[in-house]
Tab-separated table of C-alpha atoms and ligand atoms in Angstrom:
chain	number	residue	atom	x	y	z
A	63	MET	CA	30.190	1.909	9.551
A	64	THR	CA	29.990	2.464	5.793
A	65	VAL	CA	31.085	-0.350	3.487
A	66	ASN	CA	31.556	-0.113	-0.263
A	67	LEU	CA	30.129	-3.046	-2.184
A	68	ASN	CA	30.991	-3.813	-5.799
A	69	PRO	CA	28.913	-6.689	-7.205
A	70	PRO	CA	29.328	-9.486	-8.094
A	71	LEU	CA	29.862	-10.333	-4.423
A	72	SER	CA	31.445	-13.355	-2.815
A	73	ALA	CA	30.342	-15.059	0.397
A	74	GLY	CA	33.430	-13.475	1.937
A	75	ASP	CA	32.273	-9.945	1.016
A	76	ILE	CA	29.058	-10.649	2.890
A	77	ALA	CA	30.428	-12.442	5.948
A	78	ASP	CA	31.696	-9.311	7.682
A	79	LEU	CA	28.547	-7.244	7.186
A	80	LYS	CA	26.590	-6.618	10.369
A	81	ALA	CA	22.989	-5.501	10.797
A	82	GLY	CA	23.132	-1.702	11.066
A	83	ASP	CA	26.065	-1.227	8.692
A	84	GLU	CA	25.544	1.283	5.924
A	85	VAL	CA	26.583	0.273	2.431
A	86	LEU	CA	27.208	2.107	-0.828
A	87	ILE	CA	26.818	-0.094	-3.897
A	88	THR	CA	28.657	0.671	-7.113
A	89	GLY	CA	28.353	-1.550	-10.167
A	90	ILE	CA	25.577	-3.716	-11.613
A	91	ILE	CA	22.401	-4.719	-9.801
A	92	TYR	CA	19.264	-6.406	-11.185
A	93	THR	CA	15.647	-5.466	-10.587
A	94	ALA	CA	12.910	-8.019	-9.986
A	95	ARG	CA	9.372	-7.821	-8.651
A	96	ASP	CA	6.557	-10.334	-8.113
A	97	ALA	CA	6.109	-11.588	-11.691
A	98	ALA	CA	9.832	-12.019	-12.423
A	99	HIS	CA	10.318	-13.784	-9.090
A	100	GLN	CA	7.541	-16.192	-9.884
A	101	LYS	CA	9.132	-17.056	-13.246
A	102	LEU	CA	12.633	-17.460	-11.804
A	103	ALA	CA	11.425	-19.599	-8.896
A	104	GLU	CA	9.532	-21.863	-11.307
A	105	LEU	CA	12.627	-22.409	-13.457
A	106	ILE	CA	14.731	-23.121	-10.371
A	107	GLU	CA	12.192	-25.651	-9.145
A	108	GLN	CA	12.179	-27.390	-12.555
A	109	GLN	CA	15.995	-27.251	-12.591
A	110	GLN	CA	16.006	-25.380	-15.884
A	111	ASP	CA	18.434	-22.722	-17.151
A	112	LEU	CA	17.865	-19.193	-15.931
A	113	PRO	CA	17.828	-16.167	-18.267
A	114	LEU	CA	20.628	-14.596	-16.218
A	115	GLU	CA	23.448	-15.720	-13.939
A	116	LEU	CA	22.447	-15.104	-10.323
A	117	GLU	CA	25.695	-16.120	-8.599
A	118	GLY	CA	27.054	-13.177	-6.623
A	119	GLN	CA	24.342	-10.790	-7.796
A	120	VAL	CA	22.303	-8.168	-5.988
A	121	ILE	CA	18.534	-8.053	-6.588
A	122	TYR	CA	16.620	-4.803	-6.120
A	123	TYR	CA	12.845	-4.977	-5.537
A	124	VAL	CA	11.671	-1.984	-7.529
A	125	GLY	CA	9.068	-0.943	-10.086
A	126	PRO	CA	10.214	2.449	-11.339
A	127	THR	CA	8.074	5.122	-12.950
A	128	PRO	CA	8.600	5.523	-16.707
A	129	PRO	CA	11.598	7.764	-17.382
A	130	SER	CA	10.828	11.208	-18.745
A	131	PRO	CA	12.849	12.141	-21.859
A	132	GLY	CA	16.583	12.320	-21.181
A	133	ARG	CA	16.562	10.245	-18.019
A	134	ALA	CA	17.961	6.733	-17.459
A	135	VAL	CA	15.154	5.818	-15.111
A	136	GLY	CA	12.166	7.437	-13.407
A	137	SER	CA	11.561	7.432	-9.655
A	138	ALA	CA	13.029	4.188	-8.306
A	139	GLY	CA	12.679	3.459	-4.598
A	140	PRO	CA	12.233	0.057	-2.935
A	141	THR	CA	8.946	-1.813	-2.841
A	142	THR	CA	7.652	-3.989	0.037
A	143	SER	CA	9.909	-7.057	0.219
A	144	SER	CA	7.502	-9.463	1.920
A	145	ARG	CA	5.679	-9.981	-1.381
A	146	MET	CA	8.817	-11.723	-2.603
A	147	ASP	CA	9.287	-13.853	0.558
A	148	SER	CA	7.877	-17.102	-0.808
A	149	TYR	CA	10.263	-17.039	-3.806
A	150	THR	CA	13.346	-15.735	-2.002
A	151	PRO	CA	14.825	-18.987	-0.585
A	152	ALA	CA	14.932	-20.419	-4.156
A	153	ILE	CA	16.572	-17.251	-5.504
A	154	LEU	CA	19.141	-17.277	-2.684
A	155	SER	CA	19.936	-20.942	-3.399
A	156	LYS	CA	21.297	-19.755	-6.769
A	157	GLY	CA	23.928	-17.570	-5.113
A	158	VAL	CA	22.256	-14.156	-4.912
A	159	ARG	CA	24.233	-12.396	-2.178
A	160	ALA	CA	21.971	-9.469	-1.395
A	161	THR	CA	18.405	-8.341	-1.906
A	162	ILE	CA	17.310	-4.719	-1.508
A	163	GLY	CA	13.805	-3.702	-0.491
A	164	LYS	CA	11.906	-2.354	2.477
A	165	GLY	CA	10.064	-3.949	5.360
A	166	GLU	CA	10.250	-7.151	7.404
A	167	ARG	CA	11.042	-10.599	5.948
A	168	SER	CA	9.640	-14.024	6.851
A	169	GLU	CA	11.400	-16.511	9.136
A	170	GLU	CA	12.037	-18.702	6.069
A	171	VAL	CA	13.892	-15.857	4.339
A	172	ILE	CA	15.923	-15.090	7.459
A	173	ALA	CA	16.941	-18.754	7.699
A	174	ALA	CA	17.806	-18.872	3.979
A	175	LEU	CA	19.972	-15.740	4.304
A	176	ARG	CA	21.932	-17.546	6.967
A	177	SER	CA	22.288	-20.869	5.162
A	178	HIS	CA	23.207	-19.286	1.812
A	179	SER	CA	25.468	-16.498	3.194
A	180	ALA	CA	23.462	-13.543	1.976
A	181	VAL	CA	22.189	-10.256	3.413
A	182	TYR	CA	18.980	-8.262	3.248
A	183	LEU	CA	19.436	-4.561	2.650
A	184	ALA	CA	16.874	-1.787	3.049
A	185	ALA	CA	16.827	1.376	0.979
A	186	VAL	CA	14.764	4.333	2.199
A	187	GLY	CA	11.141	3.765	1.188
A	188	GLY	CA	9.659	6.948	-0.222
A	189	ALA	CA	13.003	8.242	-1.517
A	190	GLY	CA	12.531	7.184	-5.146
A	191	ALA	CA	13.621	10.507	-6.635
A	192	LEU	CA	16.883	10.537	-4.676
A	193	LEU	CA	17.668	6.852	-5.269
A	194	ALA	CA	17.083	7.302	-9.016
A	195	GLU	CA	19.978	9.785	-9.026
A	196	LYS	CA	22.274	6.891	-8.105
A	197	ILE	CA	21.179	4.843	-11.126
A	198	VAL	CA	23.291	5.948	-14.061
A	199	ALA	CA	22.053	3.479	-16.693
A	200	ALA	CA	19.236	0.974	-17.125
A	201	SER	CA	18.643	-1.721	-19.729
A	202	PRO	CA	16.298	-4.728	-19.995
A	203	ALA	CA	17.987	-7.967	-18.893
A	204	ALA	CA	15.208	-10.585	-19.037
A	205	TYR	CA	11.469	-11.038	-19.525
A	206	PRO	CA	10.876	-7.832	-21.560
A	207	GLU	CA	7.311	-9.077	-22.124
A	208	LEU	CA	6.579	-8.280	-18.471
A	209	GLY	CA	6.820	-4.535	-19.211
A	210	PRO	CA	7.390	-2.622	-15.981
A	211	GLU	CA	7.817	-5.972	-14.172
A	212	ALA	CA	10.688	-7.074	-16.456
A	213	ILE	CA	14.161	-7.669	-15.033
A	214	TYR	CA	16.339	-4.629	-15.608
A	215	ARG	CA	20.066	-4.249	-15.313
A	216	PHE	CA	20.902	-1.083	-13.381
A	217	GLU	CA	24.317	0.459	-13.317
A	218	VAL	CA	24.501	2.201	-9.936
A	219	LYS	CA	26.964	4.529	-8.332
A	220	ASP	CA	27.098	4.920	-4.524
A	221	PHE	CA	23.616	3.519	-4.105
A	222	PRO	CA	22.865	3.815	-0.360
A	223	ALA	CA	21.312	1.051	1.726
A	224	VAL	CA	21.431	-0.300	5.265
A	225	VAL	CA	22.109	-3.906	6.272
A	226	VAL	CA	18.909	-4.944	8.043
A	227	ILE	CA	19.401	-8.710	8.249
A	228	ASP	CA	22.937	-10.061	8.120
A	229	SER	CA	24.100	-13.590	7.375
A	230	HIS	CA	24.509	-14.383	11.091
A	231	GLY	CA	20.912	-13.665	12.094
A	232	GLY	CA	21.422	-10.040	13.200
A	233	ASN	CA	18.256	-8.041	12.514
A	234	LEU	CA	18.172	-4.246	12.729
A	235	TYR	CA	14.365	-4.046	12.531
A	236	ASN	CA	14.206	-6.072	15.773
A	237	SER	CA	17.191	-4.616	17.602
A	238	GLY	CA	16.395	-1.005	16.584
A	239	ARG	CA	12.817	-1.302	17.726
A	240	LYS	CA	13.850	-2.858	21.020
A	241	ARG	CA	16.422	-0.173	21.651
A	242	TYR	CA	14.016	2.750	21.270
A	243	ARG	CA	10.887	1.139	22.652
A	244	GLN	CA	9.462	2.898	25.699
A	245	GLN	CA	7.482	0.923	28.226
A	246	ALA	CA	3.888	2.079	28.595
B	94	MET	CA	-27.117	28.454	-10.321
B	95	ARG	CA	-23.520	28.156	-11.385
B	96	GLU	CA	-22.338	26.292	-14.461
B	97	ILE	CA	-19.015	24.453	-14.604
B	98	GLU	CA	-17.566	22.756	-17.679
B	99	THR	CA	-16.238	19.324	-16.734
B	100	THR	CA	-13.172	19.867	-18.945
B	101	ALA	CA	-12.065	22.247	-16.178
B	102	VAL	CA	-12.439	19.360	-13.696
B	103	THR	CA	-10.241	17.146	-15.901
B	104	ASP	CA	-7.532	19.796	-16.078
B	105	LEU	CA	-7.628	20.448	-12.342
B	106	VAL	CA	-7.405	16.745	-11.421
B	107	SER	CA	-4.473	16.319	-13.817
B	108	ARG	CA	-2.680	19.333	-12.377
B	109	PHE	CA	-3.265	18.279	-8.750
B	110	TYR	CA	-2.317	14.661	-9.390
B	111	GLN	CA	0.994	15.732	-10.894
B	112	GLU	CA	1.655	18.450	-8.320
B	113	ALA	CA	1.019	15.975	-5.485
B	114	ASN	CA	3.517	13.532	-6.972
B	115	PHE	CA	6.297	16.086	-7.388
B	116	SER	CA	5.946	18.299	-4.298
B	117	LEU	CA	5.119	17.394	-0.724
B	118	PRO	CA	2.779	19.766	1.122
B	119	ALA	CA	4.594	22.386	3.254
B	120	ASP	CA	3.063	21.002	6.451
B	121	VAL	CA	4.519	17.544	5.712
B	122	LEU	CA	7.975	19.024	5.115
B	123	ALA	CA	7.655	20.978	8.365
B	124	ALA	CA	6.760	17.751	10.163
B	125	PHE	CA	9.971	16.152	8.786
B	126	GLN	CA	11.986	19.149	10.030
B	127	ASN	CA	10.452	18.951	13.506
B	128	ALA	CA	11.102	15.227	13.641
B	129	LEU	CA	14.721	15.834	12.729
B	130	HIS	CA	15.050	17.765	15.996
B	131	SER	CA	13.225	15.293	18.203
B	132	GLU	CA	14.427	11.958	16.743
B	133	LYS	CA	16.959	10.325	19.065
B	134	SER	CA	18.325	7.691	16.683
B	135	PRO	CA	21.183	8.867	14.424
B	136	GLN	CA	20.111	6.406	11.721
B	137	GLY	CA	16.542	7.654	12.083
B	138	ARG	CA	17.714	11.231	11.568
B	139	LYS	CA	19.577	10.145	8.490
B	140	VAL	CA	16.369	8.699	7.028
B	141	LEU	CA	14.600	12.011	7.707
B	142	GLU	CA	17.422	13.920	6.019
B	143	THR	CA	17.150	11.582	3.050
B	144	LEU	CA	13.417	12.259	2.814
B	145	LEU	CA	13.967	16.030	2.893
B	146	GLU	CA	16.614	15.749	0.199
B	147	ASN	CA	14.324	13.487	-1.814
B	148	ALA	CA	11.539	16.082	-1.677
B	149	ASP	CA	13.952	18.712	-2.879
B	150	ILE	CA	15.177	16.617	-5.818
B	151	ALA	CA	11.634	15.617	-6.798
B	152	ALA	CA	10.427	19.210	-6.887
B	153	ARG	CA	13.467	20.560	-8.726
B	154	ARG	CA	13.760	17.820	-11.332
B	155	ARG	CA	10.080	16.946	-11.610
B	156	VAL	CA	10.737	13.300	-10.783
B	157	PRO	CA	7.991	11.587	-8.759
B	158	LEU	CA	8.738	11.597	-5.012
B	159	CYS	CA	8.085	7.860	-4.944
B	160	GLN	CA	7.923	5.255	-7.722
B	161	ASP	CA	4.492	4.187	-6.459
B	162	THR	CA	2.625	7.208	-7.762
B	163	GLY	CA	-0.485	5.798	-6.184
B	164	LEU	CA	-4.062	4.945	-6.782
B	165	ALA	CA	-5.962	8.211	-7.256
B	166	VAL	CA	-8.334	8.950	-4.398
B	167	VAL	CA	-10.389	12.024	-5.277
B	168	PHE	CA	-12.682	13.907	-2.924
B	169	VAL	CA	-15.237	16.263	-4.468
B	170	ARG	CA	-17.549	18.672	-2.662
B	171	ILE	CA	-20.197	19.994	-5.007
B	172	GLY	CA	-22.722	22.685	-4.145
B	173	GLN	CA	-26.251	21.680	-5.010
B	174	GLU	CA	-26.594	24.919	-6.998
B	175	VAL	CA	-23.828	23.791	-9.352
B	176	HIS	CA	-24.671	22.478	-12.808
B	177	LEU	CA	-21.957	20.395	-14.464
B	178	ILE	CA	-21.771	20.610	-18.254
B	179	GLY	CA	-20.028	18.052	-20.470
B	180	ASN	CA	-18.739	14.585	-19.604
B	181	PRO	CA	-20.121	12.745	-16.588
B	182	LEU	CA	-18.175	13.736	-13.470
B	183	ALA	CA	-16.473	10.351	-12.952
B	184	GLU	CA	-15.331	10.325	-16.566
B	185	ALA	CA	-13.962	13.853	-16.252
B	186	ILE	CA	-12.019	12.874	-13.129
B	187	ASN	CA	-10.638	9.693	-14.712
B	188	ASP	CA	-9.620	11.659	-17.807
B	189	GLY	CA	-7.657	13.907	-15.459
B	190	VAL	CA	-5.913	10.951	-13.832
B	191	ALA	CA	-5.011	9.483	-17.249
B	192	LYS	CA	-3.746	12.870	-18.427
B	193	ALA	CA	-1.538	13.185	-15.337
B	194	HIS	CA	-0.201	9.678	-15.953
B	195	ARG	CA	0.756	10.612	-19.545
B	196	GLU	CA	2.069	14.111	-19.014
B	197	GLY	CA	3.796	13.498	-15.690
B	198	TYR	CA	5.372	10.123	-16.589
B	199	LEU	CA	3.622	8.583	-13.602
B	200	ARG	CA	3.356	4.839	-13.075
B	201	ALA	CA	0.332	2.836	-14.187
B	202	SER	CA	-0.432	0.952	-10.976
B	203	VAL	CA	-4.052	-0.143	-11.443
B	204	ILE	CA	-5.317	-3.558	-12.524
B	205	SER	CA	-8.814	-4.179	-13.869
B	206	SER	CA	-9.993	-7.319	-12.103
B	207	PRO	CA	-8.419	-8.265	-8.784
B	208	CYS	CA	-10.140	-11.664	-8.745
B	209	PHE	CA	-9.387	-13.000	-12.207
B	210	ARG	CA	-7.578	-10.790	-14.685
B	211	ARG	CA	-4.888	-8.786	-12.950
B	212	GLU	CA	-4.359	-6.776	-16.121
B	213	ASN	CA	-2.996	-3.273	-15.967
B	214	THR	CA	-5.502	-0.671	-17.155
B	215	GLY	CA	-2.554	1.206	-18.651
B	216	ASP	CA	-3.410	4.739	-17.583
B	217	ASN	CA	-3.752	4.457	-13.807
B	218	THR	CA	-7.563	4.713	-13.925
B	219	PRO	CA	-10.112	4.341	-12.465
B	220	ALA	CA	-9.876	6.655	-9.471
B	221	VAL	CA	-11.652	6.066	-6.170
B	222	ILE	CA	-14.091	8.963	-6.015
B	223	HIS	CA	-15.902	10.348	-2.970
B	224	VAL	CA	-18.618	12.917	-3.675
B	225	GLU	CA	-20.346	15.092	-1.122
B	226	ILE	CA	-23.236	17.392	-2.019
B	227	VAL	CA	-23.251	20.575	0.033
B	228	PRO	CA	-25.397	23.733	0.039
B	229	GLY	CA	-24.636	26.633	-2.280
B	230	GLU	CA	-22.266	26.853	-5.231
B	231	PRO	CA	-18.811	25.595	-4.190
B	232	PHE	CA	-16.810	23.089	-6.205
B	233	ASP	CA	-13.852	21.812	-4.152
B	234	ILE	CA	-11.589	18.997	-5.103
B	235	ALA	CA	-8.818	17.161	-3.220
B	236	VAL	CA	-6.549	14.595	-4.823
B	237	LEU	CA	-4.702	12.051	-2.702
B	238	PRO	CA	-2.436	9.595	-4.561
B	239	LYS	CA	-2.322	6.558	-2.259
B	240	GLY	CA	0.548	4.073	-2.270
B	241	ALA	CA	-0.101	0.387	-1.677
B	242	GLY	CA	2.704	-0.141	0.837
B	243	SER	CA	0.869	1.869	3.459
B	244	GLU	CA	-2.673	1.117	2.283
B	245	ASN	CA	-2.005	-2.626	2.598
B	246	MET	CA	-1.141	-2.263	6.278
B	247	SER	CA	-4.371	-0.369	7.097
B	248	ARG	CA	-7.034	-2.144	9.134
B	249	LEU	CA	-10.626	-1.901	10.303
B	250	LEU	CA	-12.260	-3.489	13.310
B	251	MET	CA	-15.826	-3.492	14.549
B	252	LEU	CA	-15.234	-3.094	18.269
B	253	LYS	CA	-17.798	-3.672	20.950
B	254	PRO	CA	-19.005	-0.492	22.672
B	255	ALA	CA	-17.713	-2.038	25.931
B	256	ASP	CA	-14.177	-2.071	24.470
B	257	GLY	CA	-14.308	1.730	24.746
B	258	LEU	CA	-11.396	4.079	24.221
B	259	THR	CA	-8.922	1.558	25.606
B	260	GLY	CA	-9.947	-0.931	22.949
B	261	LEU	CA	-9.788	1.764	20.286
B	262	ILE	CA	-6.286	2.907	21.234
B	263	ASP	CA	-4.982	-0.657	21.586
B	264	PHE	CA	-6.290	-1.497	18.106
B	265	VAL	CA	-4.530	1.495	16.543
B	266	VAL	CA	-1.252	0.718	18.333
B	267	GLU	CA	-1.462	-2.947	17.331
B	268	THR	CA	-2.071	-1.936	13.705
B	269	VAL	CA	1.066	0.215	13.640
B	270	GLU	CA	3.087	-2.467	15.401
B	271	ILE	CA	2.099	-5.118	12.852
B	272	ALA	CA	2.831	-2.694	10.000
B	273	GLY	CA	6.392	-2.152	11.254
B	274	ALA	CA	8.744	-0.980	8.517
B	275	LYS	CA	6.439	-1.920	5.640
B	276	PRO	CA	4.408	1.321	5.268
B	277	CYS	CA	7.558	3.479	4.991
B	278	PRO	CA	7.593	5.183	8.400
B	279	PRO	CA	7.487	7.865	9.670
B	280	ILE	CA	3.789	7.473	8.982
B	281	PHE	CA	0.657	9.550	9.400
B	282	LEU	CA	-2.545	8.043	10.769
B	283	GLY	CA	-6.070	8.737	9.590
B	284	ILE	CA	-8.599	7.261	11.985
B	285	GLY	CA	-12.319	7.036	11.339
B	286	VAL	CA	-14.576	6.199	14.261
B	287	GLY	CA	-18.299	5.509	14.061
B	288	GLY	CA	-20.866	5.218	11.278
B	289	THR	CA	-20.921	1.814	9.638
B	290	MET	CA	-18.004	-0.275	8.381
B	291	ASP	CA	-17.876	1.574	5.052
B	292	ARG	CA	-18.420	5.005	6.613
B	293	ALA	CA	-15.583	4.531	9.120
B	294	ALA	CA	-13.218	3.473	6.336
B	295	ALA	CA	-14.059	6.477	4.150
B	296	LEU	CA	-13.740	8.766	7.156
B	297	SER	CA	-10.258	7.442	7.941
B	298	LYS	CA	-9.149	8.295	4.415
B	299	GLN	CA	-10.769	11.725	4.596
B	300	ALA	CA	-8.930	12.386	7.871
B	301	LEU	CA	-5.653	12.139	5.926
B	302	LEU	CA	-6.584	15.353	4.117
B	303	ARG	CA	-6.127	17.305	7.330
B	304	PRO	CA	-2.754	19.116	7.322
B	305	ALA	CA	-0.057	17.611	9.561
B	306	GLY	CA	0.128	19.300	12.929
B	307	GLU	CA	-3.489	20.452	12.867
B	308	ALA	CA	-5.454	19.041	15.802
B	309	ASN	CA	-9.124	18.125	15.825
B	310	VAL	CA	-11.235	21.200	16.715
B	311	ASP	CA	-12.944	19.167	19.445
B	312	LEU	CA	-10.551	19.349	22.396
B	313	LYS	CA	-11.396	15.900	23.744
B	314	LEU	CA	-10.723	14.353	20.326
B	315	ALA	CA	-7.526	16.403	20.051
B	316	ASP	CA	-6.373	14.906	23.379
B	317	LEU	CA	-7.210	11.439	22.121
B	318	GLU	CA	-5.121	12.099	18.999
B	319	GLN	CA	-2.177	13.124	21.190
B	320	GLU	CA	-2.525	10.071	23.386
B	321	ILE	CA	-2.534	7.786	20.345
B	322	LEU	CA	0.493	9.613	18.913
B	323	ALA	CA	2.465	9.116	22.139
B	324	ARG	CA	1.543	5.431	22.383
B	325	VAL	CA	2.477	4.784	18.753
B	326	ASN	CA	5.796	6.596	19.051
B	327	ALA	CA	6.648	4.553	22.141
B	328	LEU	CA	6.776	1.474	19.882
B	329	GLY	CA	10.307	2.415	18.808
B	330	ILE	CA	9.827	1.539	15.115
B	331	GLY	CA	11.334	4.837	13.996
B	332	PRO	CA	12.064	6.335	10.557
B	333	GLY	CA	12.504	3.609	7.965
B	334	GLY	CA	11.689	1.095	10.708
B	335	LEU	CA	15.370	1.142	11.711
B	336	GLY	CA	14.507	2.004	15.311
B	337	GLY	CA	13.774	5.436	16.709
B	338	THR	CA	11.505	7.729	18.637
B	339	VAL	CA	9.545	9.121	15.689
B	340	THR	CA	7.332	6.464	14.117
B	341	CYS	CA	4.324	8.684	13.497
B	342	LEU	CA	4.240	12.361	12.535
B	343	GLY	CA	0.571	13.042	13.066
B	344	VAL	CA	-2.760	11.508	14.024
B	345	ALA	CA	-6.013	12.832	12.553
B	346	LEU	CA	-9.095	11.244	14.082
B	347	GLU	CA	-12.655	11.975	12.977
B	348	GLU	CA	-15.869	10.648	14.436
B	349	VAL	CA	-19.481	10.399	13.287
B	350	PRO	CA	-22.552	9.048	15.070
B	351	CYS	CA	-23.088	5.303	15.011
B	352	HIS	CA	-25.477	2.539	16.065
B	353	ILE	CA	-25.949	1.967	19.830
B	354	ALA	CA	-24.453	-1.518	19.439
B	355	SER	CA	-21.403	-0.497	17.370
B	356	LEU	CA	-17.937	0.961	17.640
B	357	PRO	CA	-16.390	0.817	14.155
B	358	VAL	CA	-12.729	1.897	14.031
B	359	ALA	CA	-10.800	2.255	10.772
B	360	VAL	CA	-7.078	2.991	10.733
B	361	ASN	CA	-5.717	4.253	7.446
B	362	ILE	CA	-1.933	4.354	7.424
B	363	GLN	CA	-0.324	7.018	5.268
B	364	CYS	CA	3.369	6.717	4.447
B	365	ASN	CA	6.004	9.430	4.737
B	366	CYS	CA	5.151	10.269	1.143
B	367	ALA	CA	1.962	11.976	2.345
B	368	ARG	CA	0.927	13.474	-0.973
B	369	ARG	CA	-2.163	15.561	-1.497
B	370	ALA	CA	-3.218	18.611	-3.432
B	371	SER	CA	-6.503	20.486	-3.280
B	372	GLY	CA	-8.306	23.563	-4.500
B	373	SER	CA	-11.528	24.912	-5.952
B	374	LEU	CA	-13.097	25.842	-9.258
C	160	SF4	S1	4.309	3.157	1.105
C	160	SF4	FE1	4.383	5.239	0.324
C	160	SF4	S2	6.497	5.869	0.445
C	160	SF4	FE2	6.434	3.642	0.633
C	160	SF4	S3	6.750	2.892	-1.433
C	160	SF4	FE3	4.541	3.004	-1.116
C	160	SF4	S4	3.920	5.054	-1.814
C	160	SF4	FE4	6.135	5.045	-1.600
C-alpha cells in the first residue's frame, strides 16, 4: 500500500501505518546527523528551548554531498540510523513523528516509537542521486556552524520510503527476513 | 627504465575517483539486472529497480551515486623498472583525491585524529594506499571509494586451524547476519584468508577489485565462494534489508599462505554502491 504523507504529521496520521507500507512524503522535512542530535538531546535533557519546533516533524538522517552549481542539493541518501539510536528517544519525546534512515534500530528506539506514536522509515541506501531528485529546495534551519552536519530544511516532493518499524511494534526488517529465510 | 611524471598520477587518481562516484562498473549493473530476475520479493525487486534508476541518474546528471563518496582506497602496482619524477607518490595520490573532491563536488568524509580531534581534513585526504612492486615497467592503479556503512560492518577473526572451512563459512555468514540492513544490501563480499591479521584484511579489500560474477581461477576456491554465496543468500535479508532472496551479489575470496598455527579470515563488506575504477599509465 502507498500512503501520501504531508508533514507536519499528527499521531493519527501515524497510527494506521503498518510495517511494509510504502510512503511518499511531500512537504518539509529536517535533516540531522550525529552532531545535531547530540546538541538537540542535550537541550532536551536540560529542558531548554530548541532551535526548531519538533512537534509533528519528520527527521531525515542524511549528510549530502555539496551541491554542484545550479542544484538544490547534492547526492542525498540515508545514512546508518543506529548512530542516532542513543539520542532518538529524547527526540521522539518532543513529538517527532517519523525518522528516515537505513538499518536496524535499538530496542530502546523501538519502544520509544511505540510510546510516542512515531514510525521509522527506510529510504533506499545507495540511491542518493535518485533521492536528491525529490528534494526541490534546501536551506539551513539550525546550527549552521556544524557545516555539513547542520540541520537543513528540505522541501521534498514524493520522497519515497518504506515503513520499517510502525507504532505498534511491527518490524519489516524482522518479518521480511523471516519470510525469505531458507533453512540450511 | 621508464620515467613517469607524478602529475600524471594525480590526474589519473582524480579522474578515476570521480568516474567511480558517478558511474557503476558494467559488471555491477549486470549483477543488479540478474538479481532483478531471481529476486522473489516484490519489495526487493523494487529496491533493485531503484538502484538501477539511481545509477542512470548519477551518470547522466553527474551527481554522486551515493552521498557517502567514500574514503579513497588506492591500489598501485609499480614495475621496479619505473622511475617516478616529481612529488612523492603518496602526495601525488592525495593531490588527486583532493582534486576529485573539488572538481566533482564530492563529500569531505575524513577526519584527522580519530582518538582526540575528530576534525574534518576538508578535502577527503588522506587516502589509504596499497603499493605493490612488480617486475618490469607497468604502472597500474585502482581506485575504490569505500563507504563507512559497509566498512563498519566488516569483521576479522583469527580462527583456529581446527575450525576449518566450517568455521570460516560460519564466520562469514554470521558477519552478514549481524550487518543486516546496515551495509546497504545487496552487498558484495571480499574475503581474505591467510597471511597475518593485517595481510588478511588487505587481501579482503583487494578481493573487492575483482569484477562481479568472476570466480576465483582456483576451482576449489570458486566452489567455496559459491557455497558462501548460497549460505549468505539463505539468510533472507534481501535488497535494502526488507526481506528477500538476494542479499549478496558476489563473493570474491583470496588466499595466501599462513603460519601453521593460524587461520586468519577477514570479511570486507561492500555495499550495493560497489564503486571502483582502474587503469594504467
Ligand atoms: S554503505 Fe555504501 S551505499 Fe550505503 S550509504 Fe554507505 S556508501 Fe552509500
